[in-house]
mmCIF file of C-alpha atoms and ligand atoms in Angstrom:
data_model
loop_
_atom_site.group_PDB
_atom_site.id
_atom_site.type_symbol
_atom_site.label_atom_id
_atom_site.label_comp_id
_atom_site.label_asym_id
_atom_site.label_seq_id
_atom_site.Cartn_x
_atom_site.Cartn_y
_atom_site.Cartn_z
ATOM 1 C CA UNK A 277 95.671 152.548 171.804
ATOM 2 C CA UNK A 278 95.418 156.329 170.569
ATOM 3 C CA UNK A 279 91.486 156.197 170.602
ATOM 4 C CA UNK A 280 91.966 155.113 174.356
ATOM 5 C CA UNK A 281 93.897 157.985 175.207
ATOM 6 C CA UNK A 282 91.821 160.246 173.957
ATOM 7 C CA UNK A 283 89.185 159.149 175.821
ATOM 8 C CA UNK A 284 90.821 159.921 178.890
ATOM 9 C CA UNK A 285 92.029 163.829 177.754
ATOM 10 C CA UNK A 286 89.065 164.398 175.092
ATOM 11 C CA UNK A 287 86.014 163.595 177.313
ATOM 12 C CA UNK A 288 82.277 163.552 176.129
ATOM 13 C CA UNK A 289 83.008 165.636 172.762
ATOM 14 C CA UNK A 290 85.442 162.837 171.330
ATOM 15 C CA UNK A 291 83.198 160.366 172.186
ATOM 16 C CA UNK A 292 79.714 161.713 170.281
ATOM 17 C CA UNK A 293 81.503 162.501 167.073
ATOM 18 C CA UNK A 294 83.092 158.626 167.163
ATOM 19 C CA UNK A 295 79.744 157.418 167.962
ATOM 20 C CA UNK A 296 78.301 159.444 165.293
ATOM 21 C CA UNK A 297 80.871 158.364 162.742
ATOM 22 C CA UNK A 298 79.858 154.678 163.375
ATOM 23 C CA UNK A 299 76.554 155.142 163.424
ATOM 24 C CA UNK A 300 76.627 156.982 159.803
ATOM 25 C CA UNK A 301 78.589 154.099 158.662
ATOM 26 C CA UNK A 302 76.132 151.441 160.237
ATOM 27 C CA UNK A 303 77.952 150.123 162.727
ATOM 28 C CA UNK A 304 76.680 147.934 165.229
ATOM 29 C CA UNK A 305 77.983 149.349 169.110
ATOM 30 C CA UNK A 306 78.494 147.414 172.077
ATOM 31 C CA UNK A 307 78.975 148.754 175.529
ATOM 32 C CA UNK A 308 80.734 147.094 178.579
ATOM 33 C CA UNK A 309 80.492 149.702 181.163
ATOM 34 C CA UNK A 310 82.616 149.083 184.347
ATOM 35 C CA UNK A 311 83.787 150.333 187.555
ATOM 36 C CA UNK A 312 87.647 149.175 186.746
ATOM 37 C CA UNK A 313 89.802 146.769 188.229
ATOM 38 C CA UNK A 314 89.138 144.546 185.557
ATOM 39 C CA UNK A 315 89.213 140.810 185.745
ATOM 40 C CA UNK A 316 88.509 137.869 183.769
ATOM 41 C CA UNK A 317 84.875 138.207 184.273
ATOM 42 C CA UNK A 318 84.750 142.232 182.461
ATOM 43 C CA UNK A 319 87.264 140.890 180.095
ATOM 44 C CA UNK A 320 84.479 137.616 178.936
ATOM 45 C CA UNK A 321 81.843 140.737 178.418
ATOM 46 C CA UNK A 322 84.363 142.516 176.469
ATOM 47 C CA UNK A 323 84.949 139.689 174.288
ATOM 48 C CA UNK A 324 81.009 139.034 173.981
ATOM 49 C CA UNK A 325 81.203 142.740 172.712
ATOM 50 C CA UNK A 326 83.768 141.900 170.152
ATOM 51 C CA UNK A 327 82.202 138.824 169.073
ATOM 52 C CA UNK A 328 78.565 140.412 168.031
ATOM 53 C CA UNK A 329 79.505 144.203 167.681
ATOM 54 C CA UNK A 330 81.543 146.013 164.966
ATOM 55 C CA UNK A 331 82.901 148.522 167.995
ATOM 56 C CA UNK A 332 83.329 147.669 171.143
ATOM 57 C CA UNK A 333 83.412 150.642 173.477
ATOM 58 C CA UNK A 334 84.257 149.783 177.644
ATOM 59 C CA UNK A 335 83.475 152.850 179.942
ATOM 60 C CA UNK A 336 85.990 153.177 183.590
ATOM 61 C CA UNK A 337 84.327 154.793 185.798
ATOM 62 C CA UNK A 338 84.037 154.387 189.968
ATOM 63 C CA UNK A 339 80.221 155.417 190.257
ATOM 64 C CA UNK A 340 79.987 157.884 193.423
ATOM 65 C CA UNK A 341 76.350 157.719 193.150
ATOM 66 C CA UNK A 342 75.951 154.068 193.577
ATOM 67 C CA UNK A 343 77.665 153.938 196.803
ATOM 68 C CA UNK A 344 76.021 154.901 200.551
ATOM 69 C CA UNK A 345 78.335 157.239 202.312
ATOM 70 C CA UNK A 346 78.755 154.168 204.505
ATOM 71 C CA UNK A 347 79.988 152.315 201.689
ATOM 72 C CA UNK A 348 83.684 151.569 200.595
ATOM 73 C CA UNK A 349 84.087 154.290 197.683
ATOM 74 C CA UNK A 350 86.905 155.612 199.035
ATOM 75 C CA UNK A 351 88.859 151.960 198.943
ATOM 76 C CA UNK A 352 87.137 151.043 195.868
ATOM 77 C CA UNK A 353 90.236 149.362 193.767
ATOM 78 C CA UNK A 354 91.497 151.801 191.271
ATOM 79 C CA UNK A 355 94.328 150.179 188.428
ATOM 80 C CA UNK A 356 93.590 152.007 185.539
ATOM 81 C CA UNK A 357 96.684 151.682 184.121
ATOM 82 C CA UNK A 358 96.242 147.618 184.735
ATOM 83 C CA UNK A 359 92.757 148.050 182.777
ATOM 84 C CA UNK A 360 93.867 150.099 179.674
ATOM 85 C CA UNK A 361 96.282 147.933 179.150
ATOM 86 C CA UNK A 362 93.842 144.295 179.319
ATOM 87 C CA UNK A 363 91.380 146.417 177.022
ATOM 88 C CA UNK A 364 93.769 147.140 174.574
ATOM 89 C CA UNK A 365 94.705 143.472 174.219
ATOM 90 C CA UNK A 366 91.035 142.519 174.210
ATOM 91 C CA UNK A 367 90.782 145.343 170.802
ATOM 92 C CA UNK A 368 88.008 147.788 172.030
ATOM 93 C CA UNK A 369 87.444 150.562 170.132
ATOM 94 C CA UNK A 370 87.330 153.049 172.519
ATOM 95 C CA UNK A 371 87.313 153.369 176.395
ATOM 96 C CA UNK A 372 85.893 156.398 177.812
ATOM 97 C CA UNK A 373 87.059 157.263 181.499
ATOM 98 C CA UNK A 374 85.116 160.222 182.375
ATOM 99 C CA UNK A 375 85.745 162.331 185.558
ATOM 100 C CA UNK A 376 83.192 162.477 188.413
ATOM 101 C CA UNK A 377 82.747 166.624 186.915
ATOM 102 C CA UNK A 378 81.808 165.126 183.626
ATOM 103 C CA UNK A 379 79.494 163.002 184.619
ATOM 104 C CA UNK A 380 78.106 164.664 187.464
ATOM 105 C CA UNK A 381 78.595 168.726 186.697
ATOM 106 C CA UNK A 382 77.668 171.222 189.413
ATOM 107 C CA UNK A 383 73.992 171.699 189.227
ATOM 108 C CA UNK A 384 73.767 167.760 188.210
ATOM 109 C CA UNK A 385 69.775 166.770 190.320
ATOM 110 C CA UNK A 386 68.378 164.578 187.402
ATOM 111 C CA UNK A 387 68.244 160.642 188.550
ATOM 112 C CA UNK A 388 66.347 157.611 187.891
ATOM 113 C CA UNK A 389 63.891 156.823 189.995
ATOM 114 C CA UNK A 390 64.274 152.593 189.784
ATOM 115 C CA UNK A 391 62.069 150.119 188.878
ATOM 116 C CA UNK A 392 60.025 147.664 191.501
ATOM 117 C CA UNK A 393 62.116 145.074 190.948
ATOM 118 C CA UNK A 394 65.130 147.458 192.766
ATOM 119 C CA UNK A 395 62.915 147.513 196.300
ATOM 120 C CA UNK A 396 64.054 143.545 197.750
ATOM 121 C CA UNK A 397 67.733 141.831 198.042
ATOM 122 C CA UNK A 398 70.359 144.161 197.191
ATOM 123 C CA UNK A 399 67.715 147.263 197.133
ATOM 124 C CA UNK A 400 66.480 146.373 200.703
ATOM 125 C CA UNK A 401 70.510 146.103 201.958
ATOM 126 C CA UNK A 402 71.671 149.174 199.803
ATOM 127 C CA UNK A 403 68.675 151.659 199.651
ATOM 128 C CA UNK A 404 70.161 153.873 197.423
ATOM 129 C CA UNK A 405 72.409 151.490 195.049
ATOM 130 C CA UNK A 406 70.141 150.643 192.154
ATOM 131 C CA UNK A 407 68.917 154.769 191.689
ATOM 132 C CA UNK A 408 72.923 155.450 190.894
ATOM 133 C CA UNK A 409 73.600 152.350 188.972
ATOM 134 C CA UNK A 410 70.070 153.354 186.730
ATOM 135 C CA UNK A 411 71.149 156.832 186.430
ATOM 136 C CA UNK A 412 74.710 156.030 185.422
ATOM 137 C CA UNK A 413 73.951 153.312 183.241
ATOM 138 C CA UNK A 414 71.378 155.566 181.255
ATOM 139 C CA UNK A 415 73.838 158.235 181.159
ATOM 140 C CA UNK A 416 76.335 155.628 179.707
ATOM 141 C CA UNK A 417 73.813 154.317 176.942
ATOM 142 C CA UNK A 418 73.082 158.159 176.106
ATOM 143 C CA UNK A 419 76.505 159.123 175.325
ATOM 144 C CA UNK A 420 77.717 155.669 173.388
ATOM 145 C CA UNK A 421 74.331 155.323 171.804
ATOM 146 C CA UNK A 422 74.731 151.699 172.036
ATOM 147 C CA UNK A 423 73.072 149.020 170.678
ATOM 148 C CA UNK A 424 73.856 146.238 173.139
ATOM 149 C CA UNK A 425 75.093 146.443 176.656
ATOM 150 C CA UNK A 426 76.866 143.590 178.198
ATOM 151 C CA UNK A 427 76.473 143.078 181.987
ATOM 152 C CA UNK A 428 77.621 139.980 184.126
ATOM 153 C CA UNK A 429 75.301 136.943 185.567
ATOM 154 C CA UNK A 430 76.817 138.411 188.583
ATOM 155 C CA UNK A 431 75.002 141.265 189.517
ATOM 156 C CA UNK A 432 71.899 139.230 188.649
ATOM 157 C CA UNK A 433 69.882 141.755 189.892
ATOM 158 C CA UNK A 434 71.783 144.821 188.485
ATOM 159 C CA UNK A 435 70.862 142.950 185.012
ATOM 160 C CA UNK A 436 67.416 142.479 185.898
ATOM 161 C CA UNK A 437 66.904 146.838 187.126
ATOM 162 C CA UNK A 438 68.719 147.827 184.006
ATOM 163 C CA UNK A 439 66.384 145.325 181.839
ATOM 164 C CA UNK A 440 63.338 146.849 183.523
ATOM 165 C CA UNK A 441 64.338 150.207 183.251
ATOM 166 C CA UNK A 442 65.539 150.262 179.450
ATOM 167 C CA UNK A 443 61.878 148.733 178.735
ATOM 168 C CA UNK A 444 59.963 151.102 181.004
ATOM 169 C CA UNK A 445 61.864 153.754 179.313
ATOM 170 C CA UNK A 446 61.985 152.857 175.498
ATOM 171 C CA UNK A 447 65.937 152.670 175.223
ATOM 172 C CA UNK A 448 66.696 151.435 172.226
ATOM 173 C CA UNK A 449 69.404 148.929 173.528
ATOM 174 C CA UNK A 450 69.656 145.710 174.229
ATOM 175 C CA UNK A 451 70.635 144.279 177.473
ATOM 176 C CA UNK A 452 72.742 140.820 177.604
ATOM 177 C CA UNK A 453 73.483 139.072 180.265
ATOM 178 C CA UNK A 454 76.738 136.950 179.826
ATOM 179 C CA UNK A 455 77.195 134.196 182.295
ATOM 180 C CA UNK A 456 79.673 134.800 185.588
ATOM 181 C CA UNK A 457 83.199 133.799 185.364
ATOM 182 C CA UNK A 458 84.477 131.602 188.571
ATOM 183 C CA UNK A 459 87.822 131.113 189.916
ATOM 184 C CA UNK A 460 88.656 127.159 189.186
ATOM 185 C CA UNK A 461 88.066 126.910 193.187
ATOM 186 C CA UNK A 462 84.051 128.389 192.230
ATOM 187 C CA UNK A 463 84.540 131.731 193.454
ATOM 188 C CA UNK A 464 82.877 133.969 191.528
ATOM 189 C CA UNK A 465 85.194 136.471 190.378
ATOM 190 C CA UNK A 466 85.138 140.544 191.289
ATOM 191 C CA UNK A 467 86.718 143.224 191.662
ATOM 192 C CA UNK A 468 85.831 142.756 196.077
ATOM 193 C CA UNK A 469 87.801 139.571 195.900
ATOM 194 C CA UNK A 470 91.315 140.747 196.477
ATOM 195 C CA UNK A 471 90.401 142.147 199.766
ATOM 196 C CA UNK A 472 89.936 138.656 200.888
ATOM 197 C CA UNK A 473 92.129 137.351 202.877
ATOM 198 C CA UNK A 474 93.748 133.542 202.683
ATOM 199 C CA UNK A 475 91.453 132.555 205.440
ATOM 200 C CA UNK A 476 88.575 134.894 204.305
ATOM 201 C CA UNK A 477 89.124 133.470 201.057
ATOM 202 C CA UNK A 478 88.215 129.762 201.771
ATOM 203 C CA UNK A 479 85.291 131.037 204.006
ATOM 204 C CA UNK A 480 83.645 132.733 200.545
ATOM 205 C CA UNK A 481 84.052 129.707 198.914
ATOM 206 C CA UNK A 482 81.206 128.761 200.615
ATOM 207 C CA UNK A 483 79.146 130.814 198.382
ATOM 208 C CA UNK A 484 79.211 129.107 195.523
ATOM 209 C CA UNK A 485 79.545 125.457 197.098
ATOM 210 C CA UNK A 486 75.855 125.976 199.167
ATOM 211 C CA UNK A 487 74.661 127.510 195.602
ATOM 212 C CA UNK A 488 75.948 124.312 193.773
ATOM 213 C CA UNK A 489 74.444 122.098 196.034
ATOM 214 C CA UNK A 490 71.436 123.736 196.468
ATOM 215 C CA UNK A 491 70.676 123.283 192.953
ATOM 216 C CA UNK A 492 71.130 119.019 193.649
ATOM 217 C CA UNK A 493 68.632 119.388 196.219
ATOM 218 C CA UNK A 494 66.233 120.878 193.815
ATOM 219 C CA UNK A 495 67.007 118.819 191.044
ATOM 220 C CA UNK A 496 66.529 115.725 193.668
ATOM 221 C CA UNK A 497 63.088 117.213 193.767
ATOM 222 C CA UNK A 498 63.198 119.693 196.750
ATOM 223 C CA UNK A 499 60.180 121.657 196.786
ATOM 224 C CA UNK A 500 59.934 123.981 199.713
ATOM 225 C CA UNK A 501 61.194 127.517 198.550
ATOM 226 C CA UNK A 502 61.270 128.984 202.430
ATOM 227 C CA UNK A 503 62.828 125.389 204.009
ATOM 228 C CA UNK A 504 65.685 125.505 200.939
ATOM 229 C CA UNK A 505 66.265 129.172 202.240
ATOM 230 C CA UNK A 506 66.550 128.596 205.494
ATOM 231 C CA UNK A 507 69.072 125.796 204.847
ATOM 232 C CA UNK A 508 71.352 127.859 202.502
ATOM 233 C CA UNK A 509 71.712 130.719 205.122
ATOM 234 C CA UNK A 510 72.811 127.633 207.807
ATOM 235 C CA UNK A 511 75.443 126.786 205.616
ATOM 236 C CA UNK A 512 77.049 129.754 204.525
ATOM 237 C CA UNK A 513 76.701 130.758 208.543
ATOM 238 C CA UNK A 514 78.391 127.275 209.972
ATOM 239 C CA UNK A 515 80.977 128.048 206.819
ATOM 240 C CA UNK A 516 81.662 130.741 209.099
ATOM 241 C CA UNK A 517 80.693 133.935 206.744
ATOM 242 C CA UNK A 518 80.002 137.397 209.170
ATOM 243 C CA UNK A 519 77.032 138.236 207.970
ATOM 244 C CA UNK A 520 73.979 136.732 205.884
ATOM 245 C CA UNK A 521 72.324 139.755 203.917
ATOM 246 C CA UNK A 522 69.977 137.469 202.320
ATOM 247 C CA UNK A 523 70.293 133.532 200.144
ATOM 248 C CA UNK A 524 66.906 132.811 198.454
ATOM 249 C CA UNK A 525 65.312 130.873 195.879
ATOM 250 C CA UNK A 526 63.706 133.114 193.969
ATOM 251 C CA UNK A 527 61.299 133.482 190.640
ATOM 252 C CA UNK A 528 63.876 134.276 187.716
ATOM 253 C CA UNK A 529 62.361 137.145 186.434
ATOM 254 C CA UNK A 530 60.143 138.966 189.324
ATOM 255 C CA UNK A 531 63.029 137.521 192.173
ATOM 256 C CA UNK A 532 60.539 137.323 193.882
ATOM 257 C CA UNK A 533 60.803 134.909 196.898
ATOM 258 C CA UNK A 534 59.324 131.396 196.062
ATOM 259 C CA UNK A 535 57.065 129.252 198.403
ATOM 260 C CA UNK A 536 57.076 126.424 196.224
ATOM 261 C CA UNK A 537 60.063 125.485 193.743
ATOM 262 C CA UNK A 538 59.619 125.319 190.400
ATOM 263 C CA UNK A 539 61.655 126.563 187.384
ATOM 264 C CA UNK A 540 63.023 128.746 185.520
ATOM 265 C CA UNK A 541 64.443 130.409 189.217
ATOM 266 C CA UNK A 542 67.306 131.861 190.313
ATOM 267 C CA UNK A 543 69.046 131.467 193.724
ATOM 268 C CA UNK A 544 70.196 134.666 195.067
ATOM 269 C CA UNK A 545 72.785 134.956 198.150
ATOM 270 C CA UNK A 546 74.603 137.825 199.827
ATOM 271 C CA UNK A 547 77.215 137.641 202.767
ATOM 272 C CA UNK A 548 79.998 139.441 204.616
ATOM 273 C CA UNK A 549 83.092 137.677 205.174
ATOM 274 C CA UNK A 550 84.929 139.829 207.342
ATOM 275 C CA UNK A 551 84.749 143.313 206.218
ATOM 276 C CA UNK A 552 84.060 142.612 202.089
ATOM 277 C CA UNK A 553 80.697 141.971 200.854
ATOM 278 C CA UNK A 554 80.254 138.980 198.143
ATOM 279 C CA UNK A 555 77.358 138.135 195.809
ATOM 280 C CA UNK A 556 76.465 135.162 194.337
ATOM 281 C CA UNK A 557 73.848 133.247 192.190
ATOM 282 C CA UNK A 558 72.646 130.316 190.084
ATOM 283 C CA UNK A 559 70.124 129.962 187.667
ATOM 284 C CA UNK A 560 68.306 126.465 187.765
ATOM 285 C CA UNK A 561 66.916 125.464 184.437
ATOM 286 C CA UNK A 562 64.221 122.480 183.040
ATOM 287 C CA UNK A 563 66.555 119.837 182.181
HETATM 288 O O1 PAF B 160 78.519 146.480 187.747
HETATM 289 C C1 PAF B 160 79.190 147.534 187.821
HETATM 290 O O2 PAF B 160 80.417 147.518 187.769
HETATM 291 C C2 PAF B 160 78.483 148.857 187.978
HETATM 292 O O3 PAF B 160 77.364 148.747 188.779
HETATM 293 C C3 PAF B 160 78.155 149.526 186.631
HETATM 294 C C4 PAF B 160 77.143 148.704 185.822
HETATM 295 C C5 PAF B 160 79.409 149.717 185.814
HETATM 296 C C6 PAF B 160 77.524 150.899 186.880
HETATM 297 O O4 PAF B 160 78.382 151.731 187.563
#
């Protein structure tokens, strides 16, 4: 894919005068911006893209910003070649794999300072997480001038920052959430996954199974927000996870935690297993 290549050697300069071309001729763009090592999950936003959006442009890059010096940046999976070659079969228009210079240039201070809904969950784990991911993303929508940004059920509240902060801030974009891809065992799929063990493996599948039944207890009329907490955290801990960062049922839209169920609401978990870090989530609907 020429246009891909040029992304890589070309940087920012390509990139406006393709967006500006497509924007003369009234082209609709989507974005699906990425950290790489793409799986089936990226690849369902890219087609989302695709579907709605006359160009489709996917951005590669391994956010430094977004991770605590603590964090596993360093070890972050790279496979770039891998990824060109899954977004070229999926048609994008354009990828754009900037370098850490381009996107953060010497002198770079300038960040987003996140919205409230950034402070609990993730936020309270990974204090300074959401002010990178808001900073890149922004710089992301700047420079492809999108009009739609695809971002995976997933990172439920990633979606729910970015939202906020493309309100609060009058980008014109809209922000769609498409719904999280699962391994046919339930895992939800990410780029962490492959440092799972075997073992580790079937230990993170209790994610999703305490999620999935979670949602029968509620739909069997559980109503106790703090007493359906408490009992997800027991079973991802006798599942034998690490680590519980946090499993709540919380308001859909604030996250907020709830005392009393009731719907729409979304139940959020994070937990170790071993040294990787997963995320899950449902949404729990009327009906
Ligand atoms: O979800 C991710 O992969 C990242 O947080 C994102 C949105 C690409 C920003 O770096």
């Amino acid at each position: 894919m020429a246009e891909t290549e040029r992304a890589r050697s070309g940087g920012m300069k390509w990139l406006t005068e393709l967006v500006n071309e497509w924007r003369a001729a009234g082209q609709r763009i989507g974005i699906v911006p990425t950290m790489g090592a793409l799986h089936q999950g990226h690849l369902s936003l890219v087609q989302a893209a695709r579907a709605e959006c006359e160009r489709v442009v996917a951005t590669v890059f391994v956010n430094p910003t977004q991770f605590a010096p603590t964090e596993d940046l360093a070890k972050y999976p790279r496979t770039l070649v891998a990824d060109l070659e899954m977004l070229a079969a999926e048609r994008v228009d354009a990828v754009l794999v900037p370098t850490e210079d381009e996107m953060y240039p010497p002198g770079f201070s300038t960040y987003v300072q996140p919205p409230e809904v950034s402070q609990k969950w993730e936020g309270a784990v990974r204090p300074s997480h959401f002010r990178g991911v808001a900073t890149v993303v922004l710089k992301l929508l700047n420079m492809t001038r999108a009009d739609v940004c695809y971002l995976g059920q997933k990172d439920y509240q990633q979606v729910a920052v970015v939202r906020r902060m493309v309100a609060d801030l009058n980008v014109p974009c809209e922000i769609k959430m498409c719904p999280t891809v699962r391994d046919p065992d339930g895992l939800a799929m990410s780029s962490r996954n492959r440092y799972l063990s075997k073992d580790e493996r079937q230990i993170g599948l209790s994610l999703s199974r305490t999620l999935f039944a979670a949602e029968k207890q509620i739909r069997s009329g559980a109503k106790n927000g703090p007493e359906l907490s408490s009992w997800m955290r027991e079973q991802l801990i006798a599942s034998g996870v690490s680590q519980v960062d946090y499993a709540f049922a919380a308001d859909a839209d604030t996250l907020e935690p709830l005392t009393e169920v009731r719907l729409p609401l979304v139940l959020l978990m994070a937990a170790r297993v071993g040294t990787t870090r997963l995320l899950d989530n449902l949404v729990v609907r009327q009906g």
